[in-house]
């Protein structure tokens, strides 16, 4: 169902920036939120199944939900646009990780190439953490309950992606032990 919804959204052009001024700002915001909601579902499913996204990140020009409103403090129901932007960027990183590390290729990439890609992706993930949740390694919670929940969800997703990114290295170490080499 998510695949059908994504293809429909793609056919409607929700993945590209919509600059038609005849459409109200509220309607454009709904289109942006609809696109990123579908993208989040598809990203979760693709990370579970290990398959790349239907639409590559390079083809998406829709602004982030908070950027589309221009007001980062505005609330969408209970969840803030800051959280939605952070989550959306994590979903984009998820797609990069899957397409670079887990997508089947005609020939297997060299171990050196995988190490370079892994280091680059971990660097991108750590940069995301510094940008969106600077207190990532802190156990201190001084914010409201809703913000605590949002931070917890972002931290959980951050560590899940960290594991997904570094898992090929762990498998490599396991193979070295099986072969009796260092």
Coordinates of C-alpha atoms in Angstrom, one line a residue:
X1 CA 0.0 0.0 0.0
X2 CA 2.9 2.4 0.8
X3 CA 4.4 1.7 -2.6
X4 CA 1.1 2.5 -4.3
X5 CA 0.8 5.7 -2.2
X6 CA 4.3 6.7 -3.1
X7 CA 3.8 6.1 -6.8
X8 CA 0.6 8.2 -6.6
X9 CA 2.4 11.0 -4.8
X10 CA 5.1 10.8 -7.4
X11 CA 2.5 11.0 -10.2
X12 CA 1.0 14.1 -8.5
X13 CA 4.4 15.7 -8.2
X14 CA 4.4 16.0 -4.4
X15 CA 8.1 15.2 -4.4
X16 CA 9.0 18.5 -6.2
X17 CA 8.7 22.0 -5.0
X18 CA 5.3 23.5 -5.8
X19 CA 5.6 27.2 -6.7
X20 CA 2.1 27.8 -8.1
X21 CA 0.8 30.9 -6.3
X22 CA -2.8 30.1 -7.1
X23 CA -2.7 27.4 -4.4
X24 CA -3.0 28.7 -0.8
X25 CA -0.1 28.5 1.6
X26 CA -2.2 26.1 3.8
X27 CA -2.8 23.8 0.9
X28 CA 0.9 23.8 -0.1
X29 CA 1.8 23.0 3.6
X30 CA -0.7 20.0 3.5
X31 CA 1.0 18.8 0.3
X32 CA 4.5 19.1 1.8
X33 CA 3.4 17.3 5.0
X34 CA 1.7 14.6 3.0
X35 CA 4.8 14.0 0.9
X36 CA 7.1 13.8 3.9
X37 CA 4.7 11.5 5.8
X38 CA 4.7 9.1 3.0
X39 CA 8.4 9.3 2.6
X40 CA 8.8 8.6 6.3
X41 CA 6.7 5.4 6.0
X42 CA 8.5 4.3 2.9
X43 CA 11.9 5.0 4.6
X44 CA 10.9 2.9 7.6
X45 CA 9.7 0.0 5.4
X46 CA 12.8 0.2 3.2
X47 CA 15.1 0.1 6.3
X48 CA 13.2 -3.0 7.5
X49 CA 13.3 -4.8 4.2
X50 CA 16.8 -3.5 3.1
X51 CA 15.5 -2.3 -0.2
X52 CA 16.3 1.2 -1.5
X53 CA 13.6 3.9 -1.8
X54 CA 11.3 4.1 -4.8
X55 CA 12.4 7.7 -5.4
X56 CA 16.1 8.6 -5.0
X57 CA 16.9 11.5 -2.6
X58 CA 18.4 13.5 -5.5
X59 CA 15.0 13.7 -7.2
X60 CA 13.2 15.2 -4.2
X61 CA 13.0 19.0 -4.1
X62 CA 10.1 19.4 -1.7
X63 CA 11.1 21.7 1.2
X64 CA 11.2 20.3 4.7
X65 CA 7.9 20.8 6.7
X66 CA 9.4 23.6 8.8
X67 CA 11.0 25.3 5.9
X68 CA 7.7 25.3 4.0
X69 CA 6.0 27.3 6.7
X70 CA 8.9 29.5 7.4
X71 CA 8.0 29.3 11.1
X72 CA 10.1 26.7 13.0
X73 CA 8.1 27.3 16.3
X74 CA 4.7 26.6 14.8
X75 CA 3.1 23.4 16.0
X76 CA 1.6 20.7 13.8
X77 CA -0.9 19.1 16.2
X78 CA 1.3 18.1 19.1
X79 CA 4.6 17.5 17.2
X80 CA 6.7 20.5 16.3
X81 CA 8.1 21.3 12.8
X82 CA 11.6 21.1 14.3
X83 CA 11.0 17.5 15.2
X84 CA 9.5 16.8 11.7
X85 CA 12.5 18.4 10.0
X86 CA 14.9 16.4 12.2
X87 CA 13.0 13.2 11.5
X88 CA 12.8 13.9 7.8
X89 CA 16.6 14.4 7.6
X90 CA 17.1 11.1 9.4
X91 CA 14.9 9.4 6.8
X92 CA 17.0 10.9 4.0
X93 CA 20.1 9.6 5.8
X94 CA 18.5 6.2 6.1
X95 CA 18.0 6.1 2.3
X96 CA 21.6 7.1 1.7
X97 CA 22.8 4.3 4.1
X98 CA 20.6 1.7 2.4
X99 CA 21.5 2.7 -1.1
X100 CA 25.3 2.9 -0.4
X101 CA 25.8 -0.1 1.9
X102 CA 23.0 -2.6 1.3
X103 CA 21.8 -2.3 -2.3
X104 CA 22.9 -5.2 -4.5
X105 CA 25.4 -4.4 -7.2
X106 CA 26.8 -6.3 -10.1
X107 CA 30.1 -6.7 -8.4
X108 CA 30.8 -6.5 -4.7
X109 CA 32.5 -3.2 -3.7
X110 CA 35.9 -3.4 -2.2
X111 CA 36.4 -3.4 1.5
X112 CA 38.3 -0.1 1.3
X113 CA 35.4 1.5 -0.5
X114 CA 32.9 0.3 2.1
X115 CA 35.1 1.6 4.9
X116 CA 35.2 5.1 3.2
X117 CA 31.5 5.1 2.7
X118 CA 30.8 3.9 6.2
X119 CA 33.1 6.7 7.7
X120 CA 31.4 9.3 5.5
X121 CA 27.9 8.1 6.5
X122 CA 28.8 8.0 10.2
X123 CA 30.2 11.5 9.9
X124 CA 26.9 12.7 8.3
X125 CA 24.9 11.0 11.0
X126 CA 27.0 12.6 13.7
X127 CA 26.7 16.0 12.0
X128 CA 22.9 15.5 12.1
X129 CA 23.1 14.8 15.8
X130 CA 25.0 17.9 16.5
X131 CA 22.6 20.0 14.4
X132 CA 19.4 18.7 15.8
X133 CA 20.1 17.2 19.2
X134 CA 23.3 18.7 20.6
X135 CA 22.7 17.0 24.0
X136 CA 22.6 13.6 22.3
X137 CA 25.0 12.0 24.8
X138 CA 23.5 13.8 27.8
X139 CA 21.1 12.1 30.2
X140 CA 19.8 15.5 31.3
X141 CA 16.2 16.2 30.5
X142 CA 15.1 19.8 31.2
X143 CA 12.4 20.2 28.6
X144 CA 8.6 19.6 28.5
X145 CA 7.2 16.1 28.3
X146 CA 6.4 16.4 24.6
X147 CA 10.0 17.6 23.9
X148 CA 11.3 14.7 26.0
X149 CA 9.3 12.2 23.9
X150 CA 10.5 13.8 20.6
X151 CA 14.2 13.8 21.8
X152 CA 13.9 10.2 22.9
X153 CA 12.4 9.2 19.5
X154 CA 15.2 11.0 17.7
X155 CA 17.9 9.5 19.9
X156 CA 16.4 6.0 19.3
X157 CA 16.4 6.5 15.6
X158 CA 19.9 8.0 15.7
X159 CA 21.3 4.9 17.4
X160 CA 19.3 2.5 15.1
X161 CA 20.9 4.2 12.1
X162 CA 24.3 4.1 13.7
X163 CA 24.0 0.3 14.1
X164 CA 22.6 0.0 10.5
X165 CA 25.6 2.0 9.2
X166 CA 28.3 0.1 11.1
X167 CA 26.8 -3.4 10.8
X168 CA 28.9 -4.3 7.7
X169 CA 32.1 -3.6 9.7
X170 CA 30.9 -5.9 12.5
X171 CA 30.2 -8.7 9.9
X172 CA 33.7 -8.1 8.5
X173 CA 35.2 -8.6 12.0
X174 CA 33.2 -11.8 12.4
X175 CA 34.5 -13.2 9.1
X176 CA 38.1 -12.4 10.1
X177 CA 37.7 -14.4 13.3
X178 CA 36.1 -17.3 11.4
X179 CA 39.1 -17.3 9.0
X180 CA 41.6 -17.0 11.8
X181 CA 43.0 -13.6 10.6
X182 CA 43.2 -10.2 12.1

